[in-house]
mmCIF file of C-alpha atoms in Angstrom:
data_model
loop_
_atom_site.group_PDB
_atom_site.id
_atom_site.type_symbol
_atom_site.label_atom_id
_atom_site.label_comp_id
_atom_site.label_asym_id
_atom_site.label_seq_id
_atom_site.Cartn_x
_atom_site.Cartn_y
_atom_site.Cartn_z
ATOM 1 C CA SER A 1 -0.059 0.010 -0.129
ATOM 2 C CA ALA A 2 1.098 3.754 -0.468
ATOM 3 C CA VAL A 3 1.201 6.028 2.207
ATOM 4 C CA ILE A 4 0.214 9.440 1.434
ATOM 5 C CA SER A 5 0.880 12.890 3.413
ATOM 6 C CA GLN A 6 -1.195 15.600 2.560
ATOM 7 C CA LYS A 7 -0.457 19.181 4.152
ATOM 8 C CA PRO A 8 -2.116 21.301 5.438
ATOM 9 C CA SER A 9 -4.812 19.109 7.001
ATOM 10 C CA ARG A 10 -6.757 22.211 7.533
ATOM 11 C CA ASP A 11 -6.853 26.070 6.900
ATOM 12 C CA ILE A 12 -8.969 28.977 7.073
ATOM 13 C CA CYS A 13 -8.453 31.365 4.516
ATOM 14 C CA GLN A 14 -9.646 34.909 3.054
ATOM 15 C CA ARG A 15 -11.609 35.245 0.055
ATOM 16 C CA GLY A 16 -9.387 36.233 -2.802
ATOM 17 C CA THR A 17 -6.418 34.540 -1.628
ATOM 18 C CA SER A 18 -4.697 31.165 -2.556
ATOM 19 C CA LEU A 19 -3.844 28.117 -0.966
ATOM 20 C CA THR A 20 -1.515 25.431 -2.124
ATOM 21 C CA ILE A 21 -1.869 21.829 -1.021
ATOM 22 C CA GLN A 22 0.965 19.525 -1.326
ATOM 23 C CA CYS A 23 0.626 15.641 -1.617
ATOM 24 C CA GLN A 24 3.553 13.428 -0.940
ATOM 25 C CA VAL A 25 3.697 9.564 -1.546
ATOM 26 C CA ASP A 26 6.139 7.159 -0.113
ATOM 27 C CA SER A 27 6.632 5.176 -3.222
ATOM 28 C CA GLN A 28 6.371 6.020 -7.066
ATOM 29 C CA VAL A 29 3.100 6.066 -8.552
ATOM 30 C CA THR A 30 1.759 6.536 -11.703
ATOM 31 C CA MET A 31 -1.456 7.820 -11.320
ATOM 32 C CA MET A 32 -2.354 10.857 -8.858
ATOM 33 C CA PHE A 33 -5.671 12.515 -8.742
ATOM 34 C CA TRP A 34 -7.218 15.314 -6.974
ATOM 35 C CA TYR A 35 -10.834 15.381 -5.674
ATOM 36 C CA ARG A 36 -13.056 17.789 -3.814
ATOM 37 C CA GLN A 37 -15.887 16.964 -1.298
ATOM 38 C CA GLN A 38 -18.205 19.681 -0.719
ATOM 39 C CA PRO A 39 -20.205 19.834 2.469
ATOM 40 C CA GLY A 40 -22.465 16.909 2.668
ATOM 41 C CA GLN A 41 -21.822 15.919 -0.785
ATOM 42 C CA SER A 42 -19.781 13.112 -2.585
ATOM 43 C CA LEU A 43 -16.352 13.267 -4.198
ATOM 44 C CA THR A 44 -16.018 14.930 -7.590
ATOM 45 C CA LEU A 45 -12.719 14.447 -9.558
ATOM 46 C CA ILE A 46 -10.966 17.762 -10.259
ATOM 47 C CA ALA A 47 -8.073 16.517 -12.154
ATOM 48 C CA THR A 48 -5.627 13.967 -13.030
ATOM 49 C CA ALA A 49 -2.127 15.180 -12.249
ATOM 50 C CA ASN A 50 0.251 14.267 -15.303
ATOM 51 C CA GLN A 51 4.087 13.836 -14.614
ATOM 52 C CA GLY A 52 6.057 16.226 -16.476
ATOM 53 C CA SER A 53 2.831 17.741 -18.336
ATOM 54 C CA GLU A 54 -0.189 19.752 -17.798
ATOM 55 C CA ALA A 55 -2.755 18.137 -15.485
ATOM 56 C CA THR A 56 -6.317 16.688 -17.356
ATOM 57 C CA TYR A 57 -9.181 18.542 -15.948
ATOM 58 C CA GLU A 58 -12.663 17.362 -15.565
ATOM 59 C CA SER A 59 -15.642 19.249 -16.652
ATOM 60 C CA GLY A 60 -16.296 22.215 -14.728
ATOM 61 C CA PHE A 61 -12.813 22.708 -13.498
ATOM 62 C CA VAL A 62 -10.235 24.829 -15.088
ATOM 63 C CA ILE A 63 -6.271 25.353 -14.845
ATOM 64 C CA ASP A 64 -6.971 29.074 -13.766
ATOM 65 C CA LYS A 65 -8.814 28.217 -10.869
ATOM 66 C CA PHE A 66 -6.985 25.079 -9.928
ATOM 67 C CA PRO A 67 -3.374 24.837 -11.162
ATOM 68 C CA ILE A 68 -1.718 21.550 -10.509
ATOM 69 C CA SER A 69 1.677 20.752 -10.529
ATOM 70 C CA ARG A 70 3.293 17.172 -10.639
ATOM 71 C CA PRO A 71 7.298 17.653 -10.783
ATOM 72 C CA ASN A 72 7.881 13.649 -10.096
ATOM 73 C CA LEU A 73 6.118 10.369 -9.269
ATOM 74 C CA THR A 74 5.758 10.957 -5.636
ATOM 75 C CA PHE A 75 4.816 14.522 -5.257
ATOM 76 C CA SER A 76 2.032 16.838 -6.530
ATOM 77 C CA THR A 77 0.524 20.324 -5.504
ATOM 78 C CA LEU A 78 -3.003 21.605 -6.102
ATOM 79 C CA THR A 79 -3.453 25.437 -5.779
ATOM 80 C CA VAL A 80 -6.976 26.748 -4.965
ATOM 81 C CA SER A 81 -6.848 30.387 -6.547
ATOM 82 C CA ASN A 82 -8.717 33.533 -5.714
ATOM 83 C CA MET A 83 -10.833 31.658 -3.378
ATOM 84 C CA SER A 84 -14.358 32.610 -2.467
ATOM 85 C CA PRO A 85 -16.701 30.764 0.172
ATOM 86 C CA GLU A 86 -18.003 28.291 -2.243
ATOM 87 C CA ASP A 87 -14.448 26.786 -2.545
ATOM 88 C CA SER A 88 -14.947 25.708 1.110
ATOM 89 C CA SER A 89 -14.518 22.022 0.655
ATOM 90 C CA ILE A 90 -12.327 18.965 1.772
ATOM 91 C CA TYR A 91 -9.594 18.343 -1.095
ATOM 92 C CA LEU A 92 -8.473 14.810 -1.569
ATOM 93 C CA CYS A 93 -5.166 13.597 -2.987
ATOM 94 C CA SER A 94 -5.569 9.918 -4.441
ATOM 95 C CA VAL A 95 -2.760 7.755 -5.928
ATOM 96 C CA GLY A 96 -2.509 4.720 -7.810
ATOM 97 C CA VAL A 97 -0.327 2.289 -9.936
ATOM 98 C CA GLN A 98 -1.236 2.239 -13.856
ATOM 99 C CA GLY A 99 -3.230 -1.069 -14.719
ATOM 100 C CA GLU A 100 -3.972 -1.676 -10.929
ATOM 101 C CA TYR A 101 -7.297 0.274 -11.112
ATOM 102 C CA GLU A 102 -8.423 -1.565 -8.026
ATOM 103 C CA LYS A 103 -5.578 -0.262 -5.779
ATOM 104 C CA LEU A 104 -6.497 3.393 -5.302
ATOM 105 C CA PHE A 105 -5.225 5.075 -2.259
ATOM 106 C CA PHE A 106 -6.422 8.481 -0.432
ATOM 107 C CA GLY A 107 -4.756 11.101 1.303
ATOM 108 C CA SER A 108 -6.505 12.261 4.724
ATOM 109 C CA GLY A 109 -7.622 15.275 3.066
ATOM 110 C CA THR A 110 -7.243 19.029 3.451
ATOM 111 C CA GLN A 111 -10.160 20.795 4.944
ATOM 112 C CA LEU A 112 -10.691 24.310 3.591
ATOM 113 C CA SER A 113 -12.889 27.237 4.974
ATOM 114 C CA VAL A 114 -12.977 30.452 3.055
ATOM 115 C CA LEU A 115 -14.226 33.369 5.082
ATOM 116 C CA GLY B 1 -22.471 8.501 -18.892
ATOM 117 C CA ASN B 2 -21.335 7.039 -15.759
ATOM 118 C CA SER B 3 -22.936 7.444 -12.504
ATOM 119 C CA VAL B 4 -23.601 5.847 -9.056
ATOM 120 C CA THR B 5 -26.711 6.259 -7.041
ATOM 121 C CA GLN B 6 -26.853 5.267 -3.406
ATOM 122 C CA MET B 7 -29.673 5.444 -0.986
ATOM 123 C CA GLU B 8 -29.825 8.539 1.030
ATOM 124 C CA GLY B 9 -28.880 8.678 4.579
ATOM 125 C CA PRO B 10 -28.713 8.910 7.337
ATOM 126 C CA VAL B 11 -29.452 5.424 8.316
ATOM 127 C CA THR B 12 -29.626 4.881 11.992
ATOM 128 C CA LEU B 13 -29.455 1.109 13.363
ATOM 129 C CA SER B 14 -29.082 -0.586 16.698
ATOM 130 C CA GLU B 15 -26.122 -2.608 17.391
ATOM 131 C CA GLU B 16 -26.495 -6.304 15.887
ATOM 132 C CA ALA B 17 -28.909 -5.108 13.315
ATOM 133 C CA PHE B 18 -28.980 -6.394 9.872
ATOM 134 C CA LEU B 19 -27.507 -3.462 7.264
ATOM 135 C CA THR B 20 -28.197 -2.798 3.675
ATOM 136 C CA ILE B 21 -27.198 0.253 1.688
ATOM 137 C CA ASN B 22 -28.484 0.040 -1.862
ATOM 138 C CA CYS B 23 -26.160 1.301 -4.593
ATOM 139 C CA THR B 24 -27.079 1.128 -8.232
ATOM 140 C CA TYR B 25 -24.730 2.302 -11.161
ATOM 141 C CA THR B 26 -24.783 3.381 -14.737
ATOM 142 C CA ALA B 27 -21.655 2.584 -16.951
ATOM 143 C CA THR B 28 -20.567 2.745 -20.606
ATOM 144 C CA GLY B 29 -17.969 0.353 -20.232
ATOM 145 C CA TYR B 30 -16.903 -2.496 -17.892
ATOM 146 C CA PRO B 31 -16.687 -1.067 -14.484
ATOM 147 C CA SER B 32 -15.066 -2.209 -11.388
ATOM 148 C CA LEU B 33 -17.217 -1.619 -8.299
ATOM 149 C CA PHE B 34 -16.153 -0.361 -4.693
ATOM 150 C CA TRP B 35 -17.364 0.534 -1.244
ATOM 151 C CA TYR B 36 -15.204 2.911 0.593
ATOM 152 C CA VAL B 37 -15.521 4.074 4.002
ATOM 153 C CA GLN B 38 -14.881 7.395 5.774
ATOM 154 C CA TYR B 39 -14.639 7.102 9.654
ATOM 155 C CA PRO B 40 -15.115 10.092 11.714
ATOM 156 C CA GLY B 41 -11.956 12.360 11.377
ATOM 157 C CA GLU B 42 -10.243 9.922 9.146
ATOM 158 C CA GLY B 43 -9.373 9.515 5.616
ATOM 159 C CA LEU B 44 -11.336 7.635 2.881
ATOM 160 C CA GLN B 45 -10.498 3.771 3.055
ATOM 161 C CA LEU B 46 -11.260 0.991 0.560
ATOM 162 C CA LEU B 47 -13.749 -1.428 2.227
ATOM 163 C CA LEU B 48 -14.259 -3.788 -0.595
ATOM 164 C CA LYS B 49 -14.236 -4.370 -4.384
ATOM 165 C CA ALA B 50 -15.495 -6.587 -7.013
ATOM 166 C CA THR B 51 -14.005 -6.260 -10.617
ATOM 167 C CA LYS B 52 -16.440 -8.494 -12.730
ATOM 168 C CA ALA B 53 -20.045 -9.738 -12.850
ATOM 169 C CA ASP B 54 -21.170 -12.021 -9.935
ATOM 170 C CA ASP B 55 -17.962 -11.220 -8.143
ATOM 171 C CA LYS B 56 -18.385 -10.820 -4.320
ATOM 172 C CA GLY B 57 -16.323 -8.446 -2.549
ATOM 173 C CA SER B 58 -16.109 -8.933 1.290
ATOM 174 C CA ASN B 59 -14.256 -7.499 4.192
ATOM 175 C CA LYS B 60 -14.591 -6.756 8.004
ATOM 176 C CA GLY B 61 -18.268 -8.768 7.823
ATOM 177 C CA PHE B 62 -19.376 -6.545 5.174
ATOM 178 C CA GLU B 63 -20.371 -8.057 1.660
ATOM 179 C CA ALA B 64 -21.449 -6.888 -1.851
ATOM 180 C CA THR B 65 -22.012 -8.864 -4.982
ATOM 181 C CA TYR B 66 -21.791 -7.329 -8.546
ATOM 182 C CA ARG B 67 -24.885 -7.899 -10.270
ATOM 183 C CA LYS B 68 -24.778 -6.915 -13.838
ATOM 184 C CA GLU B 69 -28.439 -7.844 -14.538
ATOM 185 C CA THR B 70 -29.622 -5.061 -12.118
ATOM 186 C CA THR B 71 -26.694 -2.881 -12.215
ATOM 187 C CA SER B 72 -26.536 -2.956 -8.257
ATOM 188 C CA PHE B 73 -23.716 -3.548 -5.854
ATOM 189 C CA HIS B 74 -25.816 -3.423 -2.299
ATOM 190 C CA LEU B 75 -23.712 -3.505 0.774
ATOM 191 C CA GLU B 76 -24.481 -5.871 3.501
ATOM 192 C CA LYS B 77 -23.567 -6.589 6.969
ATOM 193 C CA GLY B 78 -25.255 -9.316 9.250
ATOM 194 C CA SER B 79 -24.648 -7.708 12.541
ATOM 195 C CA VAL B 80 -23.355 -4.034 12.770
ATOM 196 C CA GLN B 81 -21.340 -2.616 15.476
ATOM 197 C CA VAL B 82 -21.134 0.777 17.026
ATOM 198 C CA SER B 83 -17.669 0.868 15.377
ATOM 199 C CA ASP B 84 -19.357 0.617 12.043
ATOM 200 C CA SER B 85 -20.804 4.305 12.261
ATOM 201 C CA ALA B 86 -19.193 6.023 9.271
ATOM 202 C CA VAL B 87 -20.005 7.152 5.839
ATOM 203 C CA TYR B 88 -20.080 4.617 3.064
ATOM 204 C CA PHE B 89 -19.224 5.494 -0.417
ATOM 205 C CA CYS B 90 -20.166 3.471 -3.457
ATOM 206 C CA ALA B 91 -17.862 3.838 -6.538
ATOM 207 C CA LEU B 92 -17.147 2.647 -9.890
ATOM 208 C CA THR B 93 -13.892 2.989 -12.313
ATOM 209 C CA ILE B 94 -14.019 2.059 -15.803
ATOM 210 C CA TYR B 95 -10.968 0.253 -17.042
ATOM 211 C CA ASN B 96 -9.759 2.263 -19.824
ATOM 212 C CA GLN B 97 -10.741 5.610 -18.318
ATOM 213 C CA GLY B 98 -7.425 5.819 -16.350
ATOM 214 C CA GLY B 99 -8.264 4.874 -12.829
ATOM 215 C CA LYS B 100 -10.924 7.698 -12.502
ATOM 216 C CA LEU B 101 -13.319 7.032 -9.490
ATOM 217 C CA ILE B 102 -17.139 8.057 -9.893
ATOM 218 C CA PHE B 103 -18.582 8.270 -6.478
ATOM 219 C CA GLY B 104 -22.168 7.952 -5.166
ATOM 220 C CA GLN B 105 -23.248 10.752 -2.506
ATOM 221 C CA GLY B 106 -22.422 8.872 0.556
ATOM 222 C CA THR B 107 -24.743 7.335 3.136
ATOM 223 C CA GLU B 108 -24.066 8.000 6.705
ATOM 224 C CA LEU B 109 -24.413 5.026 9.054
ATOM 225 C CA SER B 110 -24.941 5.603 12.926
ATOM 226 C CA VAL B 111 -24.999 2.604 15.104
ATOM 227 C CA LYS B 112 -26.650 3.036 18.556
ATOM 228 C CA PRO B 113 -25.655 0.718 21.621
#
């Protein structure tokens, strides 16, 4: 199994500011994903973080709002830009190995509150 | 498109009661099906999975059978415990879609002693 360290675990931010969330894995993984869990709702995929190239965003999510970096096979960041109260959610990193779709692991999440 | 629908919660049961949480799906390809659990204050954990029709996933006394004919993957447990109180998510992934998970809305389970 993969051990995922996600930081920060929680933060309270002012509207209009940006927050960068880090996801560090203890082993090389081919797949890294970022999900959002809005209050009382399910998890929604934001994007697939691609190593060495631009992330692949799902419908409704754009790079300007959620820029993602993935410089290597063990690390990724998600930035929530120009935040508004509607961005208050839990953001989760998920990792897996290509072809082993049944083995996806999740970080403990970042709980973000925007005032 | 691909989607997952779960029964709405919260579900409140007494200890040792029988649990069923319904999950149905729509999928354009050949999905693998999962149940994830989120205990209070903890991250999401895989509870069980099934990768093809008629497979039964099981773990910690929980079971779910992949029913292609009814497009369902209902979660069951014969005797719940207080420690089973958590939010349960049904999810699917399609083999050729890069491992992306599609989640149901989650069902909160509360077990009373």
